[in-house]
Coordinates of C-alpha atoms in Angstrom, one line a residue:
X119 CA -40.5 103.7 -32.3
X120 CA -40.7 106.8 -34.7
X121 CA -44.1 108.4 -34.9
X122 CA -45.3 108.7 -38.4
X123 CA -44.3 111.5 -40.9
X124 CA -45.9 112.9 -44.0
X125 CA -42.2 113.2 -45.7
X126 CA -41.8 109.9 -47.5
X127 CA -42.8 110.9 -51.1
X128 CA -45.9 108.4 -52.3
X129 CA -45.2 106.5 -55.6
X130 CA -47.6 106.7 -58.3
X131 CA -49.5 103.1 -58.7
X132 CA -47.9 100.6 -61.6
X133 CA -50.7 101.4 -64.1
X134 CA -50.2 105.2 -63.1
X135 CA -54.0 105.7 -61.7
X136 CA -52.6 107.9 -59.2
X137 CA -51.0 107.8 -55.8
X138 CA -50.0 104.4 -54.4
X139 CA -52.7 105.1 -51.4
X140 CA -54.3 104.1 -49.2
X141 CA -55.8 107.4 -49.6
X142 CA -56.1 110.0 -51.6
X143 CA -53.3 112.6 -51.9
X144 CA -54.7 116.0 -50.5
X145 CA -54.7 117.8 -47.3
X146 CA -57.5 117.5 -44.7
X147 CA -59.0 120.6 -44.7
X148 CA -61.8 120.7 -42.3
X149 CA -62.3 120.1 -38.5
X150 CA -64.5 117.3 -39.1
X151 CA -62.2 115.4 -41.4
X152 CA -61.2 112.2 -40.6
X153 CA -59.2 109.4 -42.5
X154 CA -58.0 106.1 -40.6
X155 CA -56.8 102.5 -40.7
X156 CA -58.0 100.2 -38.7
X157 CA -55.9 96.6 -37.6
X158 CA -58.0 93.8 -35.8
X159 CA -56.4 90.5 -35.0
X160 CA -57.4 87.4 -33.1
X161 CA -54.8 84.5 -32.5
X162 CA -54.8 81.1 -34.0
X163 CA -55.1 79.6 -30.7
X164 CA -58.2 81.9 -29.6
X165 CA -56.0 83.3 -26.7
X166 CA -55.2 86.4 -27.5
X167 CA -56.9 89.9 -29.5
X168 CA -55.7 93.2 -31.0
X169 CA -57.6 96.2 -31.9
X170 CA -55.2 99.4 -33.3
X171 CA -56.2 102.6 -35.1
X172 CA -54.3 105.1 -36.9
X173 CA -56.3 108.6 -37.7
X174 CA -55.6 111.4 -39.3
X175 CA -57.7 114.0 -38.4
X176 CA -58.7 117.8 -39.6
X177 CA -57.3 121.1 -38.1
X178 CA -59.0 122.2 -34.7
X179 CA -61.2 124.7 -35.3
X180 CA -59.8 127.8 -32.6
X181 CA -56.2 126.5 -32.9
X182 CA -55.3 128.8 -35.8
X183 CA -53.1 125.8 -36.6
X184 CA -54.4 124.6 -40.5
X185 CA -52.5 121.4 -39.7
X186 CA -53.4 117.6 -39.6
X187 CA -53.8 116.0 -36.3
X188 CA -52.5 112.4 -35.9
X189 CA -53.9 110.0 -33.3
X190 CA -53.1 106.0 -32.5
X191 CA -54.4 103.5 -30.5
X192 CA -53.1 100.2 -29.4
X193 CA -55.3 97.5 -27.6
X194 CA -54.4 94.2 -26.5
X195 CA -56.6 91.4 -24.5
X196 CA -55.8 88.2 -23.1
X197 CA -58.2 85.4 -22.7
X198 CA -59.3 85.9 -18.9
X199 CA -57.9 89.2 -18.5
X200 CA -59.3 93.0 -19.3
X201 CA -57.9 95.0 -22.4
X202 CA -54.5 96.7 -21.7
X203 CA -54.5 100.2 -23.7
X204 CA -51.9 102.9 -25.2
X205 CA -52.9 106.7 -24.9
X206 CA -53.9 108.6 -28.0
X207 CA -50.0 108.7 -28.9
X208 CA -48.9 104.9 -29.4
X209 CA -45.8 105.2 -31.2
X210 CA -45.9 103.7 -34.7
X211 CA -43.6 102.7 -37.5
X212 CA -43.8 104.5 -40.8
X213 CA -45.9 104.4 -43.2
X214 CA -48.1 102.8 -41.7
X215 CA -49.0 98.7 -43.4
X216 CA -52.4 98.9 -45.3
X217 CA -53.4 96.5 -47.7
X218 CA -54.5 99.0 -49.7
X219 CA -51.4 100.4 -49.9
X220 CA -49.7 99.6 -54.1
X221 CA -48.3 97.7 -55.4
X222 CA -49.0 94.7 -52.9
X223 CA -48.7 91.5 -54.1
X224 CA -50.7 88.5 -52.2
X225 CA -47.4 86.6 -50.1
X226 CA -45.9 89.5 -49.7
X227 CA -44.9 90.6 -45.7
X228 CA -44.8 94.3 -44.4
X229 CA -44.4 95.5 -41.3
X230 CA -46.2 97.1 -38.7
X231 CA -44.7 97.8 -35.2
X232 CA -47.0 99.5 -32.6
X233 CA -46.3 100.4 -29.0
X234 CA -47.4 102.4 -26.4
X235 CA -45.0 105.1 -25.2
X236 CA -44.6 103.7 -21.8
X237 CA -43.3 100.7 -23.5
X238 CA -46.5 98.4 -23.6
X239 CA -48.8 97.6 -24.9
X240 CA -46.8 96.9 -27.7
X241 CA -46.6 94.8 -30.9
X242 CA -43.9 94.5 -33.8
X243 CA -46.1 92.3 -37.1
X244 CA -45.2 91.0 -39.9
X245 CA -48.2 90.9 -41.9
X246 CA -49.6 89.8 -45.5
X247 CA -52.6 89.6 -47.8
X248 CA -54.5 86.5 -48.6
X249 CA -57.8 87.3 -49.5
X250 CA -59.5 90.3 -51.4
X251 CA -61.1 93.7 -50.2
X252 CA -64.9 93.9 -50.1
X253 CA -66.1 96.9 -52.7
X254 CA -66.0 100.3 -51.1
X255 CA -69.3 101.4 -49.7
X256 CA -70.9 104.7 -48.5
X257 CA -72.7 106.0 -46.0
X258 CA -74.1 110.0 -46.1
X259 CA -76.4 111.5 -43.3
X260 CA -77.3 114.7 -41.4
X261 CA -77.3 116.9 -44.7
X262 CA -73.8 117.5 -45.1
X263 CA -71.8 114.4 -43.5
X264 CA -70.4 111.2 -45.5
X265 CA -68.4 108.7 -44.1
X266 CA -66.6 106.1 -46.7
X267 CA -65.0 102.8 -46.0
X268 CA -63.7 99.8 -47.1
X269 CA -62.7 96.4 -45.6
X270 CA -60.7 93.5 -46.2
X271 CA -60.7 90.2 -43.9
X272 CA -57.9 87.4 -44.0
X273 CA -55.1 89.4 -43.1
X274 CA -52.4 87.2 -41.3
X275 CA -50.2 88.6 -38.5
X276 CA -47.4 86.4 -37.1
X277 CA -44.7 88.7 -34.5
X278 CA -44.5 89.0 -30.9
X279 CA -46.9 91.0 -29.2
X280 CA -46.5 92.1 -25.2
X281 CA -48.9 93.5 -22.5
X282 CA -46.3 93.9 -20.5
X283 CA -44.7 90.9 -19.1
X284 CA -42.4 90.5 -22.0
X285 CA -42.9 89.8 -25.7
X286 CA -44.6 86.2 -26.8
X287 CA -45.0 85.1 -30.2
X288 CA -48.2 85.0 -31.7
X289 CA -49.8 83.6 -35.3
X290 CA -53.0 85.6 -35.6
X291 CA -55.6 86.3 -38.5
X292 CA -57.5 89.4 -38.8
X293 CA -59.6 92.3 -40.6
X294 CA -58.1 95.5 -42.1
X295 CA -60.2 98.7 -43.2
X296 CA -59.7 102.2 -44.0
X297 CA -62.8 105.1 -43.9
X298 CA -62.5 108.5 -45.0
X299 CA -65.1 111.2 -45.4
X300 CA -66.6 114.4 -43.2
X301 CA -68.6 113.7 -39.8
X302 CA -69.5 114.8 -35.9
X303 CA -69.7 112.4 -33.6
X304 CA -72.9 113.5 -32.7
X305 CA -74.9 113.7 -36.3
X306 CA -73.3 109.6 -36.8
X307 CA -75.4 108.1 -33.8
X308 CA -74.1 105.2 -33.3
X309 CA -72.5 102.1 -35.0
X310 CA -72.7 98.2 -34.6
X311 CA -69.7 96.5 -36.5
X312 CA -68.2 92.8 -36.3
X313 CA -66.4 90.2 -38.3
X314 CA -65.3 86.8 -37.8
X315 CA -62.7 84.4 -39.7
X316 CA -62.4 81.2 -39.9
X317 CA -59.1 80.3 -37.8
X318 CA -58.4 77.0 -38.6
X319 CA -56.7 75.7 -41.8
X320 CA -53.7 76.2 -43.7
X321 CA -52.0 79.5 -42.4
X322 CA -50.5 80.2 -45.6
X323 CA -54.2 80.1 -47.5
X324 CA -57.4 82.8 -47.0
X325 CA -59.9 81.6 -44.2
X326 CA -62.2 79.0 -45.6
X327 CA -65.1 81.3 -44.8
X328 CA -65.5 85.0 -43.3
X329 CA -67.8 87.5 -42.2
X330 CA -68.2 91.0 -41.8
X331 CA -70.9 93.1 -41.2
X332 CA -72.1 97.0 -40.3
X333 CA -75.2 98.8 -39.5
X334 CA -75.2 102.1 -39.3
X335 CA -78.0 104.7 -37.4
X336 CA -77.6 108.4 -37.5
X337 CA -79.4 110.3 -34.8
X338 CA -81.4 112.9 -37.3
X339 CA -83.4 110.8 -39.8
X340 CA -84.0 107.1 -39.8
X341 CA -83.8 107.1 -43.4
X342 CA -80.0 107.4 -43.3
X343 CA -79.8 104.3 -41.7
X344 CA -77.3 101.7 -43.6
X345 CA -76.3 98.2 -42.8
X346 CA -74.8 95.3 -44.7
X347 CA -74.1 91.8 -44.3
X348 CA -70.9 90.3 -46.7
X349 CA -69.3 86.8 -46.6
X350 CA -65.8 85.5 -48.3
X351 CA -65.5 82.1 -49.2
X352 CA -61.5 80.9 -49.9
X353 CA -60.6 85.0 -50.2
X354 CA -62.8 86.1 -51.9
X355 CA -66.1 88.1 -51.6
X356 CA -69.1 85.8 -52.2
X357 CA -72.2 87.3 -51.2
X358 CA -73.2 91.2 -50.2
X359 CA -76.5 91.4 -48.1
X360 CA -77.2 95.1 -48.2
X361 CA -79.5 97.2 -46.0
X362 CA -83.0 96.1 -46.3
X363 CA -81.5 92.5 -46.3
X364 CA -80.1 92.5 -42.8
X365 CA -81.5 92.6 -39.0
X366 CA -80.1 92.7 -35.9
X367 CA -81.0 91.2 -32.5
X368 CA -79.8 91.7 -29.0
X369 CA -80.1 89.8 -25.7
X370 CA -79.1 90.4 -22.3
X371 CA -76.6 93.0 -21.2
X372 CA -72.4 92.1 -20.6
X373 CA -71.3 92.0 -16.8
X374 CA -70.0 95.6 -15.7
X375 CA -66.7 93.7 -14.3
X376 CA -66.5 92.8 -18.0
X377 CA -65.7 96.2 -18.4
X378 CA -62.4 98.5 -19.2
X379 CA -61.8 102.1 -19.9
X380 CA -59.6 103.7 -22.3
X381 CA -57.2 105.3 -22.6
X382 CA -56.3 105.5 -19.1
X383 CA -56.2 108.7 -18.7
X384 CA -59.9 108.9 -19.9
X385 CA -61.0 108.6 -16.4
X386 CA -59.9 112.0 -15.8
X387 CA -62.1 113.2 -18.3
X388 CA -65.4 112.7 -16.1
X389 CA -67.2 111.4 -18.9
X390 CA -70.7 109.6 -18.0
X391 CA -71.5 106.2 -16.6
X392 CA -70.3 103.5 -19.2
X393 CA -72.8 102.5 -21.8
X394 CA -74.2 98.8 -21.2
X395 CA -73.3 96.5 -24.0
X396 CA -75.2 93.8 -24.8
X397 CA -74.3 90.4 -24.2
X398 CA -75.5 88.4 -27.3
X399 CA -75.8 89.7 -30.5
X400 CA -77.2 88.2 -34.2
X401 CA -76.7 89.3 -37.4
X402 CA -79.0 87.4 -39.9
X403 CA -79.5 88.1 -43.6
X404 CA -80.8 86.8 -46.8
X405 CA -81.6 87.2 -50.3
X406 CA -83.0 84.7 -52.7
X407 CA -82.0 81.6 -51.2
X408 CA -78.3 82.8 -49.6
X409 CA -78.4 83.3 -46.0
X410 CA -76.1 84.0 -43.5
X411 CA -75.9 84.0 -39.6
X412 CA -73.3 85.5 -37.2
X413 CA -73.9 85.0 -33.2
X414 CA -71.5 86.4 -30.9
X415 CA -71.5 86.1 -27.6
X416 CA -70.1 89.1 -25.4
X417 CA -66.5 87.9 -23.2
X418 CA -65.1 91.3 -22.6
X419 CA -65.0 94.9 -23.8
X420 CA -63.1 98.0 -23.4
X421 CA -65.0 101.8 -23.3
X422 CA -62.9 103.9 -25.9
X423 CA -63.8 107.3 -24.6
X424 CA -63.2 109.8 -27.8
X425 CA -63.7 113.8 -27.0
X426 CA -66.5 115.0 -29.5
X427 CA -65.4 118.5 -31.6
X428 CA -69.3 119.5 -32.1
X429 CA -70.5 118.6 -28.6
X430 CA -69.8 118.3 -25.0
X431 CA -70.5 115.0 -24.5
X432 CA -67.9 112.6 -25.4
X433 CA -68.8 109.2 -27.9
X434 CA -67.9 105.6 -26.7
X435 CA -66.6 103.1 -28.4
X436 CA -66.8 99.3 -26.9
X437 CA -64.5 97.1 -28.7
X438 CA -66.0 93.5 -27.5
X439 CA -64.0 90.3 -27.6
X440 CA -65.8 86.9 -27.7
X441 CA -66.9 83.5 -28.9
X442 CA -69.7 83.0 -32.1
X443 CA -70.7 80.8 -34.8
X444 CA -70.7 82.1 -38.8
X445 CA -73.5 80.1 -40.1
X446 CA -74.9 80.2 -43.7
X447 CA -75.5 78.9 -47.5
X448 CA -74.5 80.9 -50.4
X449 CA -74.7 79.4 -54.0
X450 CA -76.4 76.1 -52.7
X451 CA -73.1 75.5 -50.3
X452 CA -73.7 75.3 -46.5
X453 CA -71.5 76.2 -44.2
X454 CA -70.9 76.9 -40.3
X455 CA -67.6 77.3 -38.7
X456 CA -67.3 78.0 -34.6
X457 CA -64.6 81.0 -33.9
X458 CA -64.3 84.2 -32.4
X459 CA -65.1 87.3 -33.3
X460 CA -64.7 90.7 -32.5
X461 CA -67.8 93.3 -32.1
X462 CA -67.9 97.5 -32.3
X463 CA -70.9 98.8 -30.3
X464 CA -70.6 102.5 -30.6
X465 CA -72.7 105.6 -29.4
X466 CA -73.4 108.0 -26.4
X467 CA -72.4 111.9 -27.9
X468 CA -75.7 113.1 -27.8
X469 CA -75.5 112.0 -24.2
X470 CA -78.2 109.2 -24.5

């Protein structure tokens, strides 16, 4: 599997706006600049999970190197098991799928094949549209960091996907996002994320209903603080909670046993004890008389250990696989659908 190359020349867009995306066309600059995609997939049957990331990072500081870095990350669980990991260097076909990638119609299939260099993890997707992106949204804290993203839920992802016993076939529906902007690990804090689709129906239509949420707490002033609650109905976005709209509850902490760290070689890295994650989280929000609900219940995690380029300590990431209900009423029409989901707790590079 050919890692990915900056040579293919990007078309303009139809209406000639500019470059086809999903980013803008000009070099990273900076050691803190960081652009990436992000792939999250949970099978029909509820069986099976996927969590990838493709980043494109700035030029290390003492390399005296003024080129991009390029990272990926493959993640696979099965129901029962732990997560099975690539390194930092999962092979990955090029360019990259994105739904923000024009012109896409809605229908149409691209392909995404990632694997890990010793073979597996490893998946090869066919993948398409059916819903809409949420509008982008902004985040800016510490004085001079930003962070920029934009996320899009209803992707569906049929292909084989293999943990290492040999390829199955898998239908799956998902979340896609891509963030851009300047930040340390440090100066960000820490992050809770989630979403949750609606699994059931007619694979060849949007989820019925879908969630997605983020709430974000930067370490230096708690008026940076963001967090937002949104919900699509039929593919579309139908309600936006923002910020002063949304709370968050935990309960209870997930079994260590629950527990898996990644990559593998990030054991050699003699980073501290793993961050507890907690076991049962709710997301609540409402404005006027809309209301929404997400409660997850922790099933299994993986630590992502990620190196820190302003500090010593290293920042966690806990991708967390489990069962919750998406409860809510927006425009007088009630719903609540029972799923899975999959949750980010993120944190730890000031060493908390």
């Amino acid at each position: 599997m050919p890692p990915f190359t900056y040579d293919a020349p990007l078309a303009p867009s139809p209406a000639g706006f500019g470059p086809a995306g999903p980013f803008p066309r000009a070099n990273l600059t900076h050691t803190l600049d960081r652009r990436w995609l992000h792939y999250a997939f949970l099978s029909r049957d509820g069986r099976r999970s996927l969590v990838a990331n493709a980043a494109w990072l700035g030029p290390a500081a003492d390399a005296g190197d003024d080129r991009e870095r390029f990272t990926t990350i493959l993640l696979l669980h099965e129901r029962g098991g732990s997560w099975s990991s690539s390194q930092f260097n999962a092979g990955i076909s090029a360019p990259p799928w994105s739904a923000f990638r024009l012109p896409q119609a809605h229908g149409e299939v691209g392909k995404l094949a990632i694997g890990a260099r010793a073979g597996a993890p490893a998946v090869k997707l066919d993948l398409a549209r059916t819903s809409r992106p949420c509008t982008s949204q902004c985040a800016f804290f510490g004085g001079k960091h930003h962070l920029r993203w934009q996320s899009e839920t209803g992707v569906r992802a049929t292909g084989t996907w293999d943990l290492g016993a040999g390829p199955v076939d898998v239908d799956a529906v998902g979340y896609h996002e891509r963030v851009r902007g300047r930040w340390g690990w440090p100066e960000l804090g820490e992050w809770v994320f989630g979403f949750a689709n609606d699994l059931a129906g007619d694979p060849r239509k949007p989820p019925a209903w879908a969630g997605v949420f983020t709430f974000i707490r930067p370490i230096a002033d708690s008026r940076d603080t963001t967090a937002s609650f949104m919900v699509w109905r039929d593919g579309r976005m139908c309600r936006h909670f923002p910020r002063r709209n949304t709370s968050f509850a935990v309960r209870g902490m997930l079994e260590p046993d629950a527990l898996t760290v990644a990559p593998p070689l990030a054991r050699l890295l003699g980073v501290r004890p793993m961050s507890a994650v907690p076991k049962r989280l709710a997301i609540s929000a409402r404005l006027g008389d809309d209301w929404a609900v997400l409660d997850f219940e922790s099933e299994a995690a993986v630590r992502i250990v990620i190196p820190s380029e302003t500090s010593l300590h290293a920042f966690s990431v806990h991708e967390v696989v489990g069962p919750c209900v998406l409860a809510g009423c927006v425009g007088g029409r009630r719903f609540e659908i029972e799923t899975r989901g999959i949750v980010e707790f993120s944190g730890g590079a000031g060493g908390d």
